[in-house]
Amino acid sequence: MEHVPPPAEELARLDRELAELDARRAQLLTRRAWLLAALRPPAPTAAPGWNPSAWGAPAAGRPGAPAQPWGHVPPKQPSAPRSAQNVLLTLGGLLLTVAAIAFTLVSWGSMGIGGRSAVLAAVTVGALAAPVVLLRRGLTATAEALAALALVLTLLDAYAVHAVAAPDTDGLGFTAVAAAVLAALWTAYGLALGKLHLPLPAAVVLAQWPLLFGAWAAGAPALVVGWALLATAVLDGAIALWGKGTGARVTARLGGSVMAFSALMVGLTLSVTASGPLGALAPGVLLLTAAAAALAGAWRAPRGFARAGGVVAGLAVVAAVGGVPAAAVPEGWRVLAYLLAGLAPAAVVRARLPRNAAIGVLVASAAVVAGALVGALPGLAAVLLGPVTLLSDVWSGSPEGFRSAVGSTLPWSELAATPVVLALVAGLLGAAYRWWPSLARIAAPLIAREEPGSGAGPTGAPGTGTPEAGGAAAPGVSGAPWYAGGAPAARRRPSGAALRGAAGAGAAVLGWGALLLSGAVLDVPYAVAVAGETLLVAGLLALAVRGAGSGRDGSAAVPVTALVVALAAAVSTGLLSLASEGASYAVFGALTALFAGAAVRAGAGVPRAVFAVAATVGGTVLSGFAGRSLGLAPHEAAPLVLLVPALTVLFGARLRRNPVALPVELTGALGALVAVALAVPDAPFLALVLALCGVLAAGAAVRPERRPVAAYLAAALFVLATWVRLAASEVSFPEAYTLPVTVPALVVGFLRRRKDPEASSWTAYGPGLAATLLPSLAVAWTDPDWQRPLLLGVAALVITLLGARYRLQALLLLGGAVLALDGLHELAPYVVQVAGALPRWLPPALAGLLLLVVGATYEQRLRDARRLKDALGRMR
């Protein structure tokens, strides 16, 4: 049993624990006050010899030691917010700045620009000297405000010097010199007064303009402007790496990014628009220099900037190297030149670059390859989707060439290099898939390469942390590199098997696209195009079947991709064949045979079912073609379409519980729905098709595993076929035809129930009752006389009472539903009359009252509904 102390002992224990909590809280509050005081700039009146341990801060080496006895309340430290002070200083600085600008630009009495310049110079010197005195007194915020004012005053001084001393000097040239002088001045000022945060970022901003404005002032060509931008970006990079102060480094990073991007755009524009290879050399040198500068900066930059520098360097190298041959070839082939140049940076895996910079270069190479592949999308879309237009004019005749069948207006001559691009990338991916282990060994130095300063683990101890950083792997974590498939799941890197599978899948897709586009570019004859696309489907199916069975690379990417592409190619080929009757039969026959053969050869699983379903669809289309060839109308061809669903029923009976059987039978059911849709315009044919569908459903119901669904479906189809047939024959007394069916059906159901009391009433009596009640109800709703509704209501009432007496669900629900609908039919005229006589506000009011009552008694109604459901569930 658990020991429970006496109340006095428990109270004493609680008092001790509360005292300990109060002591700990006092210690934490004291420590917090000391930390706040340490973060503030030292006050000029601070007493020397400040010792935090004397005020309750934990002594070194004794973390957590209590500094004051229990009950001590630490004194409150002054912590007045500085927001009001900052607002006042900012407003004061802005007002002084506005006054200075107005003084310089407008006028001040009769004083000329020279006098105003002298006054401004004196004020500027005072504004520059004031922060020195203020910093000595600890007034840092006020010093920052005056430094901002001094910055504006120096700009106004430069304007005054230009207006007084050199009014005829070129504005751009003077601005470049003034920006350089001011940048040097503010750099020296910021280094001298290190506690100010504004001067160094301001100097960095001013340093952006001397070279650019100087080049513009000299009327230099665009290439020289690009060099000026690049030199400025290099200066910004040096400041970002070695500059003093966070503000200056951040400003340099932003300015360097803008200047580097501008320089790259200038070089790229000049390279692309060059008139020949010689004209592309000079911009190429600019781009290569930019790449070298980006790599030099990435060598010491943090991870994100290092990768960005690698990307910029890779793209610049591609533009420089690819621009020279691109200027010598026709426009349609330039993409190939850039693609070949984009593959060159992949050799960075063997270079002595930092890992993040090398990854950035590889990303740039991949981006170039992806851009080249994106250019092939319009052509592929045209080849795949163009044959859709043949649906509106089936079997109109074989076109002359592939382009005529596609019906696209693309400039195919400009896409001449697209198949070569796709084939080249497909070959490289295929080689990577084939020789993946060798490539993984080549890439090992890149993966295992340490970053500068990464030799320490998370705790700062050398040799700890991740295996990449040179440390040992954590216990239970594989030390194998990610490219070999041994990375821990927490690192979220793709395994070697997944990468190899992606390479193989990409090779399959791009190879298929290359062959497909080759036919359009060469404009091969229509028959060659149809035959070639069919052979491509066969090759993809062979790859899917072989890959699904081998599993050599441990990845399902290749077979799954081949299967998906094969399905897309089959749809495109089928659409392309619709131009000719002979081509349609040949293509769909071949596709059906190919998918059926693939289903036989494939192993068990999803691919086999997909192959079988595709073969079933192909057979259904062939049966529809047969009806069109025989000159039958769509409703007359509907029974022919049911041949494939009949074969699927036989196929399912042969396979029994094979997983492929159900998908094939469901596909056959969809074919039956197509047949029903074709027969809808003609009621007699619709009744025939429904009856045939009922026969197929009854054949499927022979098997025990299909009986629960197929039996009800067969009964419903037979009844529906009967109704449609009666409606088509314009029978006014359907009971003469339905009662001879209902009576034997009820007798058979009665005998079934006597033999098997557990049999459902829906199985025994449902089809027989529905065969008469439902057609009679449909006729009664349009019958103006009273005899039929009366007799139907009496029969439905008797059936309902019998169902309630013998607890038969089918009789109760069918009889009750027919009785309710029949009664509603009889009451409808009177309801309309009453509704017309009532005020218009009364129905909404009654509806609202009903909702309130139902809402108030919701729980009771819910219980009643559950009891009704349980009662119906207990019925047979």
Coordinates of C-alpha atoms in Angstrom, one line a residue, residues 166-404:
A166 CA 33.2 73.2 -61.1
P167 CA 29.9 74.2 -62.6
D168 CA 30.9 73.2 -66.1
T169 CA 32.1 69.7 -65.2
D170 CA 30.2 66.7 -66.5
G171 CA 27.6 65.7 -63.9
L172 CA 28.2 61.9 -64.2
G173 CA 32.0 62.2 -63.9
F174 CA 31.8 64.6 -60.9
T175 CA 29.3 62.2 -59.3
A176 CA 31.7 59.3 -59.8
V177 CA 34.6 61.2 -58.2
A178 CA 32.4 62.6 -55.4
A179 CA 31.1 59.1 -54.6
A180 CA 34.6 57.7 -54.4
V181 CA 35.8 60.5 -52.1
L182 CA 32.8 60.3 -49.9
A183 CA 33.1 56.5 -49.7
A184 CA 36.7 56.8 -48.6
L185 CA 35.8 59.6 -46.1
W186 CA 33.0 57.6 -44.5
T187 CA 35.1 54.5 -44.4
A188 CA 37.8 56.2 -42.5
Y189 CA 35.2 57.9 -40.3
G190 CA 33.4 54.6 -39.6
L191 CA 36.7 52.8 -38.7
A192 CA 37.7 55.6 -36.4
L193 CA 34.4 55.7 -34.6
G194 CA 33.7 51.9 -34.4
K195 CA 30.7 52.3 -32.1
L196 CA 28.6 54.0 -34.8
H197 CA 26.6 51.7 -37.0
L198 CA 25.7 54.0 -39.9
P199 CA 29.0 55.2 -41.5
L200 CA 30.4 51.9 -42.8
P201 CA 27.1 50.8 -44.5
A202 CA 26.8 54.3 -46.0
A203 CA 30.4 54.0 -47.3
V204 CA 29.5 50.7 -48.9
V205 CA 26.4 52.2 -50.7
L206 CA 28.5 55.1 -51.9
A207 CA 31.2 52.7 -53.2
Q208 CA 28.7 51.2 -55.7
W209 CA 28.7 54.2 -58.0
P210 CA 32.2 55.4 -58.8
L211 CA 33.1 52.8 -61.5
L212 CA 29.6 52.7 -63.0
F213 CA 29.2 56.4 -63.3
G214 CA 32.8 56.8 -64.5
A215 CA 32.2 54.3 -67.3
W216 CA 29.0 56.1 -68.3
A217 CA 30.7 59.5 -68.1
A218 CA 33.5 58.3 -70.5
G219 CA 30.9 56.9 -73.0
A220 CA 32.3 53.4 -72.6
P221 CA 30.8 50.6 -74.5
A222 CA 28.5 48.1 -72.8
L223 CA 31.3 45.6 -72.3
V224 CA 33.3 48.2 -70.3
V225 CA 30.2 48.9 -68.2
G226 CA 29.9 45.2 -67.5
W227 CA 33.5 45.1 -66.3
A228 CA 32.8 48.1 -64.1
L229 CA 29.8 46.3 -62.6
L230 CA 31.9 43.2 -62.1
A231 CA 34.7 45.1 -60.4
T232 CA 32.2 46.7 -58.0
A233 CA 30.7 43.3 -57.3
V234 CA 34.2 41.9 -56.5
L235 CA 34.8 44.8 -54.1
D236 CA 31.4 44.1 -52.4
G237 CA 32.4 40.5 -52.1
A238 CA 35.6 41.4 -50.4
I239 CA 33.8 43.7 -48.0
A240 CA 31.2 40.9 -47.3
L241 CA 33.9 38.5 -46.4
W242 CA 36.4 40.7 -44.5
G243 CA 34.5 43.9 -43.7
K244 CA 33.9 45.2 -40.2
G245 CA 30.4 45.3 -38.8
T246 CA 27.3 43.3 -39.6
G247 CA 25.6 46.2 -41.3
A248 CA 28.5 46.8 -43.7
R249 CA 28.7 43.1 -44.6
V250 CA 24.9 42.8 -45.2
T251 CA 24.9 45.9 -47.3
A252 CA 27.8 44.6 -49.3
R253 CA 26.1 41.3 -49.9
L254 CA 23.0 43.1 -51.3
G255 CA 24.9 45.5 -53.4
G256 CA 27.2 42.8 -54.7
S257 CA 24.3 40.6 -55.6
V258 CA 22.7 43.4 -57.7
M259 CA 26.0 44.4 -59.3
A260 CA 27.0 40.8 -60.1
F261 CA 23.6 40.1 -61.6
S262 CA 23.8 43.2 -63.7
A263 CA 27.3 42.3 -64.9
L264 CA 26.1 38.8 -65.8
M265 CA 23.1 40.2 -67.7
V266 CA 25.4 42.5 -69.7
G267 CA 27.8 39.7 -70.6
L268 CA 25.0 37.3 -71.4
T269 CA 23.2 39.8 -73.6
L270 CA 26.4 40.6 -75.5
S271 CA 27.2 36.9 -75.9
V272 CA 23.8 36.0 -77.2
T273 CA 23.6 38.9 -79.6
A274 CA 27.2 38.5 -80.9
S275 CA 27.4 38.4 -84.7
G276 CA 30.0 35.6 -84.7
P277 CA 32.4 33.5 -82.6
L278 CA 34.9 36.3 -82.4
G279 CA 32.3 38.7 -81.2
A280 CA 31.3 36.3 -78.4
L281 CA 34.9 35.9 -77.1
A282 CA 35.1 39.3 -75.2
P283 CA 31.7 38.8 -73.4
G284 CA 32.9 35.2 -72.7
V285 CA 36.0 36.5 -70.9
L286 CA 33.8 38.8 -68.8
L287 CA 31.5 35.8 -67.9
L288 CA 34.5 33.6 -67.1
T289 CA 36.0 36.3 -64.8
A290 CA 32.7 36.6 -63.1
A291 CA 32.6 32.8 -62.6
A292 CA 36.1 32.8 -61.1
A293 CA 35.2 35.6 -58.8
A294 CA 32.0 33.8 -57.7
L295 CA 34.1 30.6 -57.0
A296 CA 36.7 32.6 -55.0
G297 CA 33.9 34.1 -52.9
A298 CA 32.2 30.7 -52.4
W299 CA 35.5 29.3 -51.1
R300 CA 35.1 31.1 -47.8
A301 CA 31.4 32.0 -47.7
P302 CA 28.8 30.2 -45.6
R303 CA 26.9 27.3 -46.9
G304 CA 24.0 29.2 -48.5
F305 CA 26.2 31.8 -50.2
A306 CA 28.7 29.2 -51.2
R307 CA 26.0 27.2 -53.1
A308 CA 24.6 30.4 -54.6
G309 CA 28.2 31.3 -55.8
G310 CA 28.6 27.8 -57.3
V311 CA 25.3 28.2 -59.2
V312 CA 26.3 31.6 -60.5
A313 CA 29.8 30.4 -61.5
G314 CA 28.3 27.3 -63.3
L315 CA 25.8 29.4 -65.3
A316 CA 28.4 32.0 -66.2
V317 CA 30.8 29.3 -67.4
V318 CA 28.0 27.7 -69.5
A319 CA 27.1 31.1 -71.0
A320 CA 30.8 31.9 -71.8
V321 CA 31.8 28.5 -73.2
G322 CA 28.5 27.8 -75.1
G323 CA 28.2 31.3 -76.5
V324 CA 31.2 31.0 -78.8
P325 CA 29.9 27.9 -80.8
A326 CA 26.3 29.1 -80.5
A327 CA 27.2 32.2 -82.5
A328 CA 28.5 30.1 -85.3
V329 CA 25.5 27.7 -85.8
P330 CA 21.9 28.3 -86.9
E331 CA 19.5 29.5 -84.3
G332 CA 17.7 26.1 -84.0
W333 CA 21.0 24.4 -83.0
R334 CA 22.1 26.9 -80.4
V335 CA 20.4 25.0 -77.6
L336 CA 22.7 22.0 -78.4
A337 CA 25.8 24.2 -78.0
Y338 CA 24.7 25.5 -74.6
L339 CA 23.7 21.9 -73.5
L340 CA 27.2 20.6 -74.3
A341 CA 28.6 23.5 -72.4
G342 CA 26.3 22.8 -69.5
L343 CA 27.5 19.2 -69.3
A344 CA 31.1 20.4 -68.8
P345 CA 30.7 21.7 -65.2
A346 CA 29.9 18.2 -64.2
A347 CA 33.6 17.5 -64.0
V348 CA 33.7 19.6 -60.9
V349 CA 33.3 16.4 -58.9
R350 CA 37.0 15.8 -59.4
A351 CA 38.0 19.4 -58.7
R352 CA 39.4 20.7 -55.4
L353 CA 36.5 22.9 -54.6
P354 CA 34.5 23.2 -51.4
R355 CA 31.6 20.8 -51.2
N356 CA 28.9 23.4 -51.2
A357 CA 30.4 25.4 -54.1
A358 CA 30.8 22.1 -56.1
I359 CA 27.1 21.3 -55.4
G360 CA 26.1 24.7 -56.6
V361 CA 28.1 24.2 -59.9
L362 CA 26.3 20.8 -60.3
V363 CA 22.9 22.5 -59.7
A364 CA 23.8 25.0 -62.4
S365 CA 24.7 22.2 -64.8
A366 CA 21.4 20.5 -64.0
A367 CA 19.5 23.7 -64.5
V368 CA 21.0 24.1 -68.0
V369 CA 20.1 20.6 -68.9
A370 CA 16.5 21.1 -67.6
G371 CA 16.2 24.3 -69.6
A372 CA 17.3 22.5 -72.8
L373 CA 14.7 19.8 -72.1
V374 CA 11.9 22.4 -71.4
G375 CA 12.4 23.6 -75.0
A376 CA 11.3 20.2 -76.2
L377 CA 8.0 20.3 -74.4
P378 CA 6.0 22.2 -77.2
G379 CA 7.1 19.6 -79.8
L380 CA 6.2 16.6 -77.6
A381 CA 2.9 18.1 -76.7
A382 CA 2.1 18.7 -80.4
V383 CA 3.0 15.1 -81.3
L384 CA 1.1 13.6 -78.4
L385 CA -2.1 15.8 -78.3
G386 CA -2.3 16.7 -82.0
P387 CA -4.0 13.4 -83.1
V388 CA -7.0 14.4 -80.8
T389 CA -8.3 16.4 -83.7
L390 CA -8.9 13.1 -85.6
L391 CA -11.8 12.2 -83.2
S392 CA -14.0 14.6 -85.1
D393 CA -13.3 13.0 -88.5
V394 CA -12.6 9.3 -88.0
W395 CA -11.4 7.2 -91.0
S396 CA -11.2 10.3 -93.2
G397 CA -8.2 8.9 -95.1
S398 CA -4.5 8.5 -94.5
P399 CA -2.6 11.8 -94.5
E400 CA 0.6 12.3 -96.4
G401 CA 3.0 12.7 -93.6
F402 CA 3.4 12.7 -89.9
R403 CA 3.0 16.4 -89.5
S404 CA -0.3 16.4 -91.4

